[in-house]
Coordinates of C-alpha atoms and ligand atoms in Angstrom, one line a residue:
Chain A
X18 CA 116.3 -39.0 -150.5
X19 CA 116.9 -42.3 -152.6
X20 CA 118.5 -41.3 -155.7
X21 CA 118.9 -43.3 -159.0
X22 CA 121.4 -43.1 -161.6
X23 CA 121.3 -43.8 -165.5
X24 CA 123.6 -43.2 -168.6
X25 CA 122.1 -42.5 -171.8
X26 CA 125.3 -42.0 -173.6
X27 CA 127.5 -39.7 -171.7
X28 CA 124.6 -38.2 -170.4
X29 CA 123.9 -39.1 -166.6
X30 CA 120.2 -38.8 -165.6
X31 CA 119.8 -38.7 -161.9
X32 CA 116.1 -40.0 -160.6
X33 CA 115.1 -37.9 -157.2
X34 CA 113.2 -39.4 -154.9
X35 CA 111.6 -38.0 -151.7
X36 CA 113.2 -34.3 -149.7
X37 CA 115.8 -32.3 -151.0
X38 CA 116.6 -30.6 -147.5
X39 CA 119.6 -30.2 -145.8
X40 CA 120.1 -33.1 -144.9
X41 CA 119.2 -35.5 -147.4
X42 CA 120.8 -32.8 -150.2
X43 CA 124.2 -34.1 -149.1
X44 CA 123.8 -37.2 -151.2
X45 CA 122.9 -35.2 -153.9
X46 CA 126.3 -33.4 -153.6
X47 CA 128.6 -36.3 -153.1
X48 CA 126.9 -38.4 -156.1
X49 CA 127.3 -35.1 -158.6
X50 CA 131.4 -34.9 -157.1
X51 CA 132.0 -38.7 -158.3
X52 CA 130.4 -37.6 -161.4
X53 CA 132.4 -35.1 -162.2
X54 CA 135.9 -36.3 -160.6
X55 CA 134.6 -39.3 -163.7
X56 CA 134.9 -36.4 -166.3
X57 CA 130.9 -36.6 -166.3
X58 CA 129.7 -33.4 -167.2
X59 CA 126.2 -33.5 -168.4
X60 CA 123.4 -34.3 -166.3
X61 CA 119.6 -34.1 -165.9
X62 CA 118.1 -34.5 -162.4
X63 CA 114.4 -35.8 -162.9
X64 CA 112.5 -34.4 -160.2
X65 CA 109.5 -36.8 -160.5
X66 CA 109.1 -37.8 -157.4
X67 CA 110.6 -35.4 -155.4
X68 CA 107.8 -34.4 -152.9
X69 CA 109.7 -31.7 -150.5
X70 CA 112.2 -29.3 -151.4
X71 CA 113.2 -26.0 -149.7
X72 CA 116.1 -23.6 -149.7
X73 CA 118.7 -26.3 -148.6
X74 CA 117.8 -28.2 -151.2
X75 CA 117.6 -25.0 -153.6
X76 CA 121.2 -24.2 -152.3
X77 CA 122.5 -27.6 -153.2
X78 CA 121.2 -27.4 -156.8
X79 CA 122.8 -24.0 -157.3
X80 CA 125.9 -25.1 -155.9
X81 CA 125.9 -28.1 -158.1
X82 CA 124.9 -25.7 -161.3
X83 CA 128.0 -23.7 -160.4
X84 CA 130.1 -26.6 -160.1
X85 CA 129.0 -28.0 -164.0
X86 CA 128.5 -24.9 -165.5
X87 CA 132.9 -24.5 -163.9
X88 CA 133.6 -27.4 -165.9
X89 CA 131.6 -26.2 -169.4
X90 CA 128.7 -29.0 -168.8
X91 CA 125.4 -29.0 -168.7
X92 CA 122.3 -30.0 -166.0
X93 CA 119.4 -29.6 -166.5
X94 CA 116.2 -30.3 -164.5
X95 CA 112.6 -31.8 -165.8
X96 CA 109.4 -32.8 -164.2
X97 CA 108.6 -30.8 -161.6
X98 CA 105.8 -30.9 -159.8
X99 CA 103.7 -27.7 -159.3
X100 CA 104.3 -26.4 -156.3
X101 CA 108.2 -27.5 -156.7
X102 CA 108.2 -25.4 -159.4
X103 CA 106.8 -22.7 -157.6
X104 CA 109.6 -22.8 -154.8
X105 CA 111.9 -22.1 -157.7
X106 CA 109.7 -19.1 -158.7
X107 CA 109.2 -17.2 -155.5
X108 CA 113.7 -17.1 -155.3
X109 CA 113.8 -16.4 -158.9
X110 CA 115.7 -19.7 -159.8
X111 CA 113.7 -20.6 -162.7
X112 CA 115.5 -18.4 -164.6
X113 CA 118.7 -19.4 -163.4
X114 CA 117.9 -23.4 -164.7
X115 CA 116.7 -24.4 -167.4
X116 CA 113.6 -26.8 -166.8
X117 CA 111.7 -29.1 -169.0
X118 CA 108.4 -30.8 -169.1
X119 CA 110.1 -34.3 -169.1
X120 CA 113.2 -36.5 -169.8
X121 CA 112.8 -36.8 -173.4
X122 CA 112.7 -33.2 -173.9
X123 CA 115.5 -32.2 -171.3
X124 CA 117.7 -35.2 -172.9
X125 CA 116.8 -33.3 -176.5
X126 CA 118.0 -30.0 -175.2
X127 CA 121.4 -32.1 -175.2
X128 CA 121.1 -32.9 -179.1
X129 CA 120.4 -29.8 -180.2
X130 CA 123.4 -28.1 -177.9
X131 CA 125.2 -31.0 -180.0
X132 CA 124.2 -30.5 -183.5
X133 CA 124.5 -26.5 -183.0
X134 CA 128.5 -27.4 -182.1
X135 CA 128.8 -29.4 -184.7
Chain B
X24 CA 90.4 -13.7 -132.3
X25 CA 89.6 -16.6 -130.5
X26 CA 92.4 -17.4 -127.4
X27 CA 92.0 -21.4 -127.7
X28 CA 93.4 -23.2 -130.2
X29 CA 90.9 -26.3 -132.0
X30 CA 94.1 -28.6 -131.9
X31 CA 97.2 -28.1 -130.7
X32 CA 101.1 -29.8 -130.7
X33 CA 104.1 -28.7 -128.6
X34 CA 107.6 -30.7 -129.4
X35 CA 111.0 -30.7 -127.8
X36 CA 113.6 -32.3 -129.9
X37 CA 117.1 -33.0 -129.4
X38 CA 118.7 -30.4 -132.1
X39 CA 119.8 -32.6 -135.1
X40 CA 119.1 -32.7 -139.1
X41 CA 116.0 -35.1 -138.2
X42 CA 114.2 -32.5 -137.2
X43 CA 114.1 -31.1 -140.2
X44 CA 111.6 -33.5 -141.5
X45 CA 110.1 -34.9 -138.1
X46 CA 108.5 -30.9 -137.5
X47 CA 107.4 -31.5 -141.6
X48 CA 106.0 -34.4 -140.9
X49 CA 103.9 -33.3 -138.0
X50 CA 103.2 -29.7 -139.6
X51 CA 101.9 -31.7 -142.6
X52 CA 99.3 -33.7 -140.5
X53 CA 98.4 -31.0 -138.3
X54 CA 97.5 -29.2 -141.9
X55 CA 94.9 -32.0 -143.0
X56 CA 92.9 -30.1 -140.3
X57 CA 92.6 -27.1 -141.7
X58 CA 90.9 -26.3 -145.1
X59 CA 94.2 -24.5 -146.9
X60 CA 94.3 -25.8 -149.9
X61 CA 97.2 -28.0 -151.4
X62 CA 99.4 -25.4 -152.7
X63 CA 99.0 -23.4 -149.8
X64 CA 99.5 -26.4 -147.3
X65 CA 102.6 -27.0 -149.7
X66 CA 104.3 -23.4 -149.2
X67 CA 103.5 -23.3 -145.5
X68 CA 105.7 -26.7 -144.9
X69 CA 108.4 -24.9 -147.5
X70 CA 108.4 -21.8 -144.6
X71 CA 108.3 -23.8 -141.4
X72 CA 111.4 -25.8 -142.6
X73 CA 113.3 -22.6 -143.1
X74 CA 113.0 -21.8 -140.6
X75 CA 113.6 -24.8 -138.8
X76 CA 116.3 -25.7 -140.6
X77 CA 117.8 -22.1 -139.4
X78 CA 117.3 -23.0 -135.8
X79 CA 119.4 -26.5 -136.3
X80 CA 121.9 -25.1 -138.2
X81 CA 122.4 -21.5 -137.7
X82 CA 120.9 -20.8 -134.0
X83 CA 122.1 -24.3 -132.6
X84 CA 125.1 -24.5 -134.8
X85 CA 124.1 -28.5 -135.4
X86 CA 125.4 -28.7 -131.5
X87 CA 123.6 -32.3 -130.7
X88 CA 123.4 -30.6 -126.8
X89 CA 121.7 -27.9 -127.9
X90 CA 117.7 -28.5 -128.0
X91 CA 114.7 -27.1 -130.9
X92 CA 111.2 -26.4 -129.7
X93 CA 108.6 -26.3 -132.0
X94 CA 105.0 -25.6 -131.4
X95 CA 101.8 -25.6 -133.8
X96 CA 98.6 -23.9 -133.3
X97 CA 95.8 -24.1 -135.1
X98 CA 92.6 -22.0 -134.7
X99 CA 89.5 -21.3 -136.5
X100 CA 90.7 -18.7 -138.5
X101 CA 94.6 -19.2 -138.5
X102 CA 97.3 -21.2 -137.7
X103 CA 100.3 -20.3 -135.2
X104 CA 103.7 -22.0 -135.8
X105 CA 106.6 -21.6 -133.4
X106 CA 110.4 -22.8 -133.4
X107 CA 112.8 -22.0 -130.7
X108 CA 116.3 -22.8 -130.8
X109 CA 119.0 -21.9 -127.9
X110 CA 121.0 -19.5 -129.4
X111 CA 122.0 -16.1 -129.9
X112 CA 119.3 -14.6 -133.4
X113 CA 120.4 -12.8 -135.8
X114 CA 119.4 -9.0 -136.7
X115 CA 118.7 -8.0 -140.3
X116 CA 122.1 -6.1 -141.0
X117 CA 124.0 -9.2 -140.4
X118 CA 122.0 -11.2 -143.6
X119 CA 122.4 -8.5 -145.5
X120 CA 125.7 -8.2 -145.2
X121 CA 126.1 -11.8 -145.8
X122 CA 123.9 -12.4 -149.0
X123 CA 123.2 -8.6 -150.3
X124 CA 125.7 -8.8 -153.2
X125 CA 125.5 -12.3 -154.0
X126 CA 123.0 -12.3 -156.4
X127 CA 121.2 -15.4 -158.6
X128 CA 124.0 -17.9 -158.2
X129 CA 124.1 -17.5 -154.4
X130 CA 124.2 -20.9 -152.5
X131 CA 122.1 -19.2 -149.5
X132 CA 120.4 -16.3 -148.4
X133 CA 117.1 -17.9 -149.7
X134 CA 115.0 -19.2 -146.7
X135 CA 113.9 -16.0 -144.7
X136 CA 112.6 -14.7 -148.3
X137 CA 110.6 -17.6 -148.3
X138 CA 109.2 -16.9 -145.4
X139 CA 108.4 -14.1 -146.0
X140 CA 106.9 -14.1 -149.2
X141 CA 104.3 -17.1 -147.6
X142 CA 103.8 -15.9 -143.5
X143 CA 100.8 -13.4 -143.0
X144 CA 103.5 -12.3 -140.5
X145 CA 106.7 -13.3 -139.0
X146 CA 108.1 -12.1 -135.5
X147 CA 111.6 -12.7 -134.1
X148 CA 113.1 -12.6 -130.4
X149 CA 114.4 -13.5 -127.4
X150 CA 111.9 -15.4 -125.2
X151 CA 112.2 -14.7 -121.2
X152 CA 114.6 -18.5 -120.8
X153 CA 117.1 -16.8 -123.5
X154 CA 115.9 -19.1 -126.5
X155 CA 115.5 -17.4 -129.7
X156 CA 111.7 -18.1 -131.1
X157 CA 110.3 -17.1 -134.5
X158 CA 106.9 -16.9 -134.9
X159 CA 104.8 -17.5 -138.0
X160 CA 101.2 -16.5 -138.3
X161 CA 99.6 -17.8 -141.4
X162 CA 95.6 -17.2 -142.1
X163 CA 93.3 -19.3 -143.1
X164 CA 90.4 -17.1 -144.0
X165 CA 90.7 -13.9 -144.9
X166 CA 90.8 -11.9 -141.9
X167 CA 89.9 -7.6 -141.5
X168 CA 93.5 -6.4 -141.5
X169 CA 93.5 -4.7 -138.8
X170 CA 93.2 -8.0 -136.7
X171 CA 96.4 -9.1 -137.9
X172 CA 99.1 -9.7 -135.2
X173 CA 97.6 -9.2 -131.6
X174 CA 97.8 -12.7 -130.8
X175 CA 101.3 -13.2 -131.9
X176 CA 102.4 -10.3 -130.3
X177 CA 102.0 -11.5 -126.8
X178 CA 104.3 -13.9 -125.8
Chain C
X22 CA 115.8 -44.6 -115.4
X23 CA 116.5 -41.1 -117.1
X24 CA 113.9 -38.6 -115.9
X25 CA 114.0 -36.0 -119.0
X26 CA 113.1 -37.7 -122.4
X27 CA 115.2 -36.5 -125.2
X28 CA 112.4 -36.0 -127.2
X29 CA 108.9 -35.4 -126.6
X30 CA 105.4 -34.3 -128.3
X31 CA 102.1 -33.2 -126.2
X32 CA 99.2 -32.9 -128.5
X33 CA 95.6 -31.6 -127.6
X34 CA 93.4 -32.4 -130.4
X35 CA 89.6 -31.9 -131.1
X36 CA 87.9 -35.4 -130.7
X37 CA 87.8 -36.5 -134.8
X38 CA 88.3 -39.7 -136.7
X39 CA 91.2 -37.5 -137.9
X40 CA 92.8 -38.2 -134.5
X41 CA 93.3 -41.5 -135.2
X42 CA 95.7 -41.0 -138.3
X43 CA 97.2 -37.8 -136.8
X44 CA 98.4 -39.2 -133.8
X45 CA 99.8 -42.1 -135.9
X46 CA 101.7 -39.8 -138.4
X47 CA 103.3 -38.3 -135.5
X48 CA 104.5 -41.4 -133.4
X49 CA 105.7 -42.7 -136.5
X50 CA 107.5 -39.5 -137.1
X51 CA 108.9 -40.0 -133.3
X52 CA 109.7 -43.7 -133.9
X53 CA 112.2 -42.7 -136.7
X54 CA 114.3 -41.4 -133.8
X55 CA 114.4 -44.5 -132.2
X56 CA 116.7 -48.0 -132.6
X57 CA 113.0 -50.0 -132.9
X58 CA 113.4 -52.5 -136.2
X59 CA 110.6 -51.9 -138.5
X60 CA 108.6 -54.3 -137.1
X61 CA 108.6 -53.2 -134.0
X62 CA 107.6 -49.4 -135.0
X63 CA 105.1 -51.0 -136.6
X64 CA 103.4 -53.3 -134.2
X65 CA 103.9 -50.3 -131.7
X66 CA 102.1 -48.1 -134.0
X67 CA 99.0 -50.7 -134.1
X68 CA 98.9 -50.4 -130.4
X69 CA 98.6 -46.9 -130.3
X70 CA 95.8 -46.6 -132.8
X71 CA 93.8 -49.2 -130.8
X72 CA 94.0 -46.8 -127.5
X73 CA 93.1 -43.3 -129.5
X74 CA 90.6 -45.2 -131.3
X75 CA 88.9 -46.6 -127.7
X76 CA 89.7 -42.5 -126.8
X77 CA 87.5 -41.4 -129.7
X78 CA 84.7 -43.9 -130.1
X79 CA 83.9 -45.4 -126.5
X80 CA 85.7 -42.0 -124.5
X81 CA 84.8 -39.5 -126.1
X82 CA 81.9 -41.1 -127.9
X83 CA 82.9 -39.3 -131.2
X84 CA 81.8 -36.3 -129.9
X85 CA 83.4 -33.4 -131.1
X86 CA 83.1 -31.2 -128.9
X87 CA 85.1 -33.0 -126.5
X88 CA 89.3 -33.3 -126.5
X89 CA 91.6 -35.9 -126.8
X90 CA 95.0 -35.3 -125.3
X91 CA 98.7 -37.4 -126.6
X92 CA 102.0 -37.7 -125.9
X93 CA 104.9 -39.2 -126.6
X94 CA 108.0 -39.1 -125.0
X95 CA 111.4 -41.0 -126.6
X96 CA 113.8 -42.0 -123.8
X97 CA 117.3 -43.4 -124.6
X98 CA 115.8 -47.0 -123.6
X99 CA 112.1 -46.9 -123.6
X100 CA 109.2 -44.9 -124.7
X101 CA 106.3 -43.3 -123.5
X102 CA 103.1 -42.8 -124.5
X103 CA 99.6 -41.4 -123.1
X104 CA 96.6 -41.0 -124.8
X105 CA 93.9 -39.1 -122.3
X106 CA 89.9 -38.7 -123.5
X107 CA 87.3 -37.1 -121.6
X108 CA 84.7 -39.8 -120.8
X109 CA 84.4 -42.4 -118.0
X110 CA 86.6 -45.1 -118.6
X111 CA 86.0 -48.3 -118.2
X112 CA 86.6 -51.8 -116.1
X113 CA 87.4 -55.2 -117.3
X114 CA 85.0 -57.3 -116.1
X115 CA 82.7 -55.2 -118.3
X116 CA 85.2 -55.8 -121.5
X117 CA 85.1 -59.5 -120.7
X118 CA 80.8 -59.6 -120.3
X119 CA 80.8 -57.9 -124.0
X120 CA 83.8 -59.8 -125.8
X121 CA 83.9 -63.1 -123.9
X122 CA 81.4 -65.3 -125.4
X123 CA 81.9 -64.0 -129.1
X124 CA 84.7 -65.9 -130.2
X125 CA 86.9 -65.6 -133.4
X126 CA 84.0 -63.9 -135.6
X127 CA 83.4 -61.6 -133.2
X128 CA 83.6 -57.5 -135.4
X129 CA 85.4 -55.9 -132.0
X130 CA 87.1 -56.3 -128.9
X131 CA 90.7 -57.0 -130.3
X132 CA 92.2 -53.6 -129.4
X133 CA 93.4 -53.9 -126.1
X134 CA 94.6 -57.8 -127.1
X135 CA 96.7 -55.8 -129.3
X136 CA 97.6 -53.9 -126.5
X137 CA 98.7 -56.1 -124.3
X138 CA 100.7 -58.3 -126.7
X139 CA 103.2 -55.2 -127.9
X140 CA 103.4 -53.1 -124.7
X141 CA 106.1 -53.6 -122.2
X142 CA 103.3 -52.5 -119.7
X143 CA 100.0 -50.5 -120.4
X144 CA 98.2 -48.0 -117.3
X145 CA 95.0 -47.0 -117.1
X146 CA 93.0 -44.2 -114.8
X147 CA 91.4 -41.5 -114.0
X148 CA 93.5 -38.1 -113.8
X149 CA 93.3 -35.4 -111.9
X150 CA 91.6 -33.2 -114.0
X151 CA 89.2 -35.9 -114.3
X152 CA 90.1 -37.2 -117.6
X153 CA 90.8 -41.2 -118.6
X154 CA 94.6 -42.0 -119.4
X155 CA 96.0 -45.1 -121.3
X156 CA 99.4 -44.9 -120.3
X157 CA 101.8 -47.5 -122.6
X158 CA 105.5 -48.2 -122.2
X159 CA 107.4 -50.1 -124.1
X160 CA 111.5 -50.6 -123.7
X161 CA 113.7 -50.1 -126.9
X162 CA 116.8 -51.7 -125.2
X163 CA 116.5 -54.9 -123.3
X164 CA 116.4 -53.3 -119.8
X165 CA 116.3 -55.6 -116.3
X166 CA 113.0 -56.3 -115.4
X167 CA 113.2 -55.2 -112.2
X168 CA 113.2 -51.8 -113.4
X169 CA 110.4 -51.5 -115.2
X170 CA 106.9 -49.6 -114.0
X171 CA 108.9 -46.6 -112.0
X172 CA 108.7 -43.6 -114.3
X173 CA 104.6 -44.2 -115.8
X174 CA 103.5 -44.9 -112.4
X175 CA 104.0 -41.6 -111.0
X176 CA 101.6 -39.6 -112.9
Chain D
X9 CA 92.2 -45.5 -148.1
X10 CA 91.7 -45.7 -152.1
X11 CA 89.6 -48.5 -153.1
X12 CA 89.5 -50.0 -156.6
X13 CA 87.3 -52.6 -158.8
X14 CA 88.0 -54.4 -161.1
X15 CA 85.7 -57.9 -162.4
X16 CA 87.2 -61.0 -163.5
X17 CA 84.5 -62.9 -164.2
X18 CA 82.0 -63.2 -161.6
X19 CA 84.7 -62.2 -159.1
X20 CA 85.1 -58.6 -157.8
X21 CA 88.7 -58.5 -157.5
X22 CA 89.7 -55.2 -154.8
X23 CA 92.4 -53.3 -154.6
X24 CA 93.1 -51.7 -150.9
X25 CA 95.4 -48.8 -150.7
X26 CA 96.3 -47.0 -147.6
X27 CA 94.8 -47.2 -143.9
X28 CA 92.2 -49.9 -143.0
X29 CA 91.1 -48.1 -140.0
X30 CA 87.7 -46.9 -138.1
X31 CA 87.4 -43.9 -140.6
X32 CA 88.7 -45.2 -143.3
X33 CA 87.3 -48.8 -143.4
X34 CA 83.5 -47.5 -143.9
X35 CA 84.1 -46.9 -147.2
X36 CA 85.2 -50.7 -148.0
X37 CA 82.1 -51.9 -145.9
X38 CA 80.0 -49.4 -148.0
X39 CA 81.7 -51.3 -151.1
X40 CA 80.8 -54.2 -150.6
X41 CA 77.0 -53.8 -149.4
X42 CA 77.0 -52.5 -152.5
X43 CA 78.3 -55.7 -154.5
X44 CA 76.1 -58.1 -152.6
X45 CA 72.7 -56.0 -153.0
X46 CA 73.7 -56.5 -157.0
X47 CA 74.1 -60.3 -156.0
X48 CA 78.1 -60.1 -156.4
X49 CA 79.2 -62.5 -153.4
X50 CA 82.5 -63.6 -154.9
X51 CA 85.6 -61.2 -154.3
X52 CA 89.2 -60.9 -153.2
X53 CA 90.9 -58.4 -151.2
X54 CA 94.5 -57.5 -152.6
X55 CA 96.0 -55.9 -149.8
X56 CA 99.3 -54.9 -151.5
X57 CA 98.9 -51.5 -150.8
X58 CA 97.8 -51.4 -147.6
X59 CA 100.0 -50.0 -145.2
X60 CA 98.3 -49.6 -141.8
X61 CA 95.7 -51.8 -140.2
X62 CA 94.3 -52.1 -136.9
X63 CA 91.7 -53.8 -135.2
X64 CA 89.1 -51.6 -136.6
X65 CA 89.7 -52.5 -139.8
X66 CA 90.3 -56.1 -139.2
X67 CA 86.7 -55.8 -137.4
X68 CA 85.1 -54.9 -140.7
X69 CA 87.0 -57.5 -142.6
X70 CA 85.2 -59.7 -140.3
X71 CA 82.3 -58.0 -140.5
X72 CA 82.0 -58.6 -144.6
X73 CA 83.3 -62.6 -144.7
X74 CA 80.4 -62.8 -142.1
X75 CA 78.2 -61.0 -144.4
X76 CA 79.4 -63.4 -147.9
X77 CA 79.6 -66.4 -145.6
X78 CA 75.7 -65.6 -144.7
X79 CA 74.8 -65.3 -148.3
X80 CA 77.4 -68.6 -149.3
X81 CA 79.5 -66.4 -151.2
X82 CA 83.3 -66.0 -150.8
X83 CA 86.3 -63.7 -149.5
X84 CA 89.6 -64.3 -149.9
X85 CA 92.8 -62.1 -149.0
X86 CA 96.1 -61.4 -150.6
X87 CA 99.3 -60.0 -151.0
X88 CA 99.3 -58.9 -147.2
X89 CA 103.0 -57.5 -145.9
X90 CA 104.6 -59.5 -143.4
X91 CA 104.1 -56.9 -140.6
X92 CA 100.2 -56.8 -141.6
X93 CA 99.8 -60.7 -141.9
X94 CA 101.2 -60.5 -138.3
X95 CA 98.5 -58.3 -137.4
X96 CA 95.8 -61.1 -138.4
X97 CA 98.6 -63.5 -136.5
X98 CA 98.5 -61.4 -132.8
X99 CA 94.6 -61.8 -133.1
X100 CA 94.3 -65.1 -134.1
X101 CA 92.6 -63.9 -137.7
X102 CA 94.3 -66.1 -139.9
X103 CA 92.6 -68.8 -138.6
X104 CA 89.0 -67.4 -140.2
X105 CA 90.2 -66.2 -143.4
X106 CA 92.0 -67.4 -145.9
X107 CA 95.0 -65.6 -147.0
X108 CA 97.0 -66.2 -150.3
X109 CA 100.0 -65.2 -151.7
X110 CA 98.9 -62.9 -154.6
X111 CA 96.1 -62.4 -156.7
X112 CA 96.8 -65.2 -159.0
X113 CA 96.4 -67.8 -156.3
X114 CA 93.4 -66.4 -155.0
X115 CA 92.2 -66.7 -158.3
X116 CA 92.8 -69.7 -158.9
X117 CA 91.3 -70.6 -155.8
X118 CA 87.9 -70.2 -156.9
X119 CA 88.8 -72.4 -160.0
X120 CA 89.2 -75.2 -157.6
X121 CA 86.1 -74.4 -155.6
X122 CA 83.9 -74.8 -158.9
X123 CA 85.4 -78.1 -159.8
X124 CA 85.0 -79.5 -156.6
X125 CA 80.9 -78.5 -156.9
X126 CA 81.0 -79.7 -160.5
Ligands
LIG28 N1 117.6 -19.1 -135.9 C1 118.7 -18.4 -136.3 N2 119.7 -18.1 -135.5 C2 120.8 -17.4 -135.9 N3 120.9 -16.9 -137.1 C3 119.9 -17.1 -138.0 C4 118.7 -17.8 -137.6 N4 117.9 -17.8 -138.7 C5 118.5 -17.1 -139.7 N5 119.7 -16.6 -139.3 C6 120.6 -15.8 -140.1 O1 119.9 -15.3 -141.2 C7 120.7 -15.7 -142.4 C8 119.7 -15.9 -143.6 O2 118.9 -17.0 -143.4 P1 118.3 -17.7 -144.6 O3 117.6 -16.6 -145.4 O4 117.4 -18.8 -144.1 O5 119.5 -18.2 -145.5 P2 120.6 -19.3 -145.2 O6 120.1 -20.1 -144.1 O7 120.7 -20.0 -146.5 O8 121.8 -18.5 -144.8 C9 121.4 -16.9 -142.0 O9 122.6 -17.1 -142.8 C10 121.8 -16.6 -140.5 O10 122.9 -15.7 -140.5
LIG29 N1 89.1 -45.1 -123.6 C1 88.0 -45.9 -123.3 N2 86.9 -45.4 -122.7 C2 85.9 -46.2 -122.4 N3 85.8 -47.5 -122.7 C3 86.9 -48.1 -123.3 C4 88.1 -47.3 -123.6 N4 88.9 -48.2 -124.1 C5 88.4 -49.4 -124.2 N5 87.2 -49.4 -123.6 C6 86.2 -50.5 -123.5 O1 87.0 -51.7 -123.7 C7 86.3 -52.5 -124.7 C8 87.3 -53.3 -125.5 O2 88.1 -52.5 -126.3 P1 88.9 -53.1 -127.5 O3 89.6 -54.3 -127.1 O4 89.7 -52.0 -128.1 O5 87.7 -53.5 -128.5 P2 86.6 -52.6 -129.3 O6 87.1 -51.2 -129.3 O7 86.6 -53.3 -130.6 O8 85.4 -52.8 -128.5 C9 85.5 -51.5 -125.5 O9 84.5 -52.1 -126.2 C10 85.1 -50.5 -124.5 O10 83.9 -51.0 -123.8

């Protein structure tokens, strides 16, 4: 799992790369932590190039979900591939995230929640 | 059903979080040999690492002693996976217990319903040397139902 | 030297071009467990491509409807691989009549140069079951020399 | 083992991707029977993406610069990783071909060669 980190604004969108097992989810974790220890609360994981996950990894992304969603932020997760997206479907998590196509339309989802605030 | 499988692997690992992916990795080329198709090949790796990932972590309690047997069959027809880990199982009033009222937002619970949903059939036990084996049969053509699960049975 | 490898593969594989890649995916999977630098994973994997290729094209004479057989077995400081085919085998001076004279442009006979220059020591023979082995060993710590050849000799 | 064209020129410029082994090096051979029947005896071998090569595949490498040597065409090679170059090393190959950098040397290569002849 190599993982990459951007800001775009207070936004942090995390690049996946590789397994989201039980091992490699641990990173995952520990990264989301720092995040949110920093008072980061919104994040999109870009699932790209993720090209394994299983209930592990599943686990770890609920447990990060609960973790945001604790401290009134946001994560959302875009571009999964097919048959990622079909691990989500057979446990019934797709409708526990909220996934988009891309980055550009997960990082909208953040304007709108924005200008509906305002 | 035919007794011999066309290619066959048989590991023994030291029990640790590598072989999560080192069973994936082998499952994954033993799958370019059969003619599942890429979703399918996909869900298959999803179910073998569940339960893999159960034998490291729940049956050998990440113990770095303890040691994970895995074994791939693959026959005309079908493909046979095994994983063996050295301890005690689990029966099905224990998970239920553990993840029945959990719901959605549950951080577990999710792997043997993977398996199940994808395995034509799964079959837990004790083998004869004490180790704790689940089985996973997985067709590759559509098979008469009624052949389903004699050579599984038999171990 | 250890007897009991901490981890170990046995594959039986239907003789394919496929083996070639197979077998690869899997050592490379094994090698992962192992304190080899990159390079040397690498240059090990080369090796073992050379010997399942000479199992499936001069062995086995790509026909299918014979076996190749492989294993790989990780010890703390060395590892352990066999590649077995069901043909005939073959003798050096025969190697050297076909290769010697050919020079640099020559399209073949730099497998078992390959061989050579990355193993710590390579085995051939028949077995008992009257199949050709390619034994290969090659030591991950620096190990006195004096100990090496015990354990692949006694097959 | 991918295989890609692309013409700069006279030159067939090829991309490698994957395996160069006994399966999968047939296809490059069939290739590049291919260029030279249409008279196209000029071409490099970017080898970038090329992540396993044995001897089999080195044999048909051979095979080909004997077959563009025969018609007094060219083949270079580039962009080869370290461990691969030491492949061609262990066998005493980089002796027969010539190996470059990347793509732009090879290039430019041929540039010089048409000077020279001018
Ligand atoms: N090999 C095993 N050994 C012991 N217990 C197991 C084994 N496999 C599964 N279990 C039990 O079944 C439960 C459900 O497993 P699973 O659905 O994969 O979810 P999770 O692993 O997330 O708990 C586990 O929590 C564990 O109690
Ligand atoms: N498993 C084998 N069975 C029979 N002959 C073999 C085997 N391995 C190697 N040989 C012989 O050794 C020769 C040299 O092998 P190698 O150096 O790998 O070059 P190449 O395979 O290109 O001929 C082969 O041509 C073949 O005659």
């Amino acid at each position: 799992m190599n993982i990459s980190k951007s800001m775009v604004g207070d936004i942090a969108v995390i690049k996946l790369n590789g397994r989201l097992d039980l091992e490699t989810s641990k990173t995952l974790k520990g990264l989301t932590k720092e995040l949110m220890a920093d008072n980061h609360n919104k994040m999109i994981f870009d699932l790209t190039d993720v090209d394994f996950i299983n209930s592990s990894g599943l686990g770890t992304l609920v447990s990060i979900l609960r973790d945001v969603n604790s401290k009134k932020g946001n994560l959302e997760l875009c571009s999964l591939a097919p048959y990622i997206q079909e691990i989500f479907e057979i446990t019934h998590l797709s409708s526990i995230f909220r996934i988009y196509e891309n980055e550009e339309e997960a990082l909208s989802s953040f304007a709108v929640t924005e200008n509906k605030t305002e | 059903m035919e007794k011999h499988p066309l290619h066959y692997a048989s590991l023994e690992l030291n029990n640790s979080g590598l072989c999560i992916k080192i069973t994936d990795d082998i499952l994954k080329a033993f799958l370019e040999l059969t003619s599942l198709d890429d979703r399918e090949k996909y869900r298959l790796r999803v179910a073998v690492s569940e339960i893999v990932t159960n034998g490291y972590f729940h049956g050998n309690k990440q113990n770095a002693q303890k040691r994970m047997f895995f074994s791939c069959n693959v026959f005309n027809n079908r493909i046979e996976i095994s994983v063996e880990d050295e301890g005690d199982g689990f029966n099905d009033d224990e998970v239920e217990e553990k993840y029945g009222a959990a719901g959605e937002y549950a951080t577990g619970g999710r792997g043997l319903k993977i398996v199940e949903k994808v395995a034509d059939r799964v079959k837990c036990g004790k083998t004869d040397n004490g180790r704790f084996r689940v089985s996973l049969l997985k067709y590759v053509n559509a098979e008469p139902v009624e052949a389903i699960g004699q050579s599984i049975e038999s171990y």
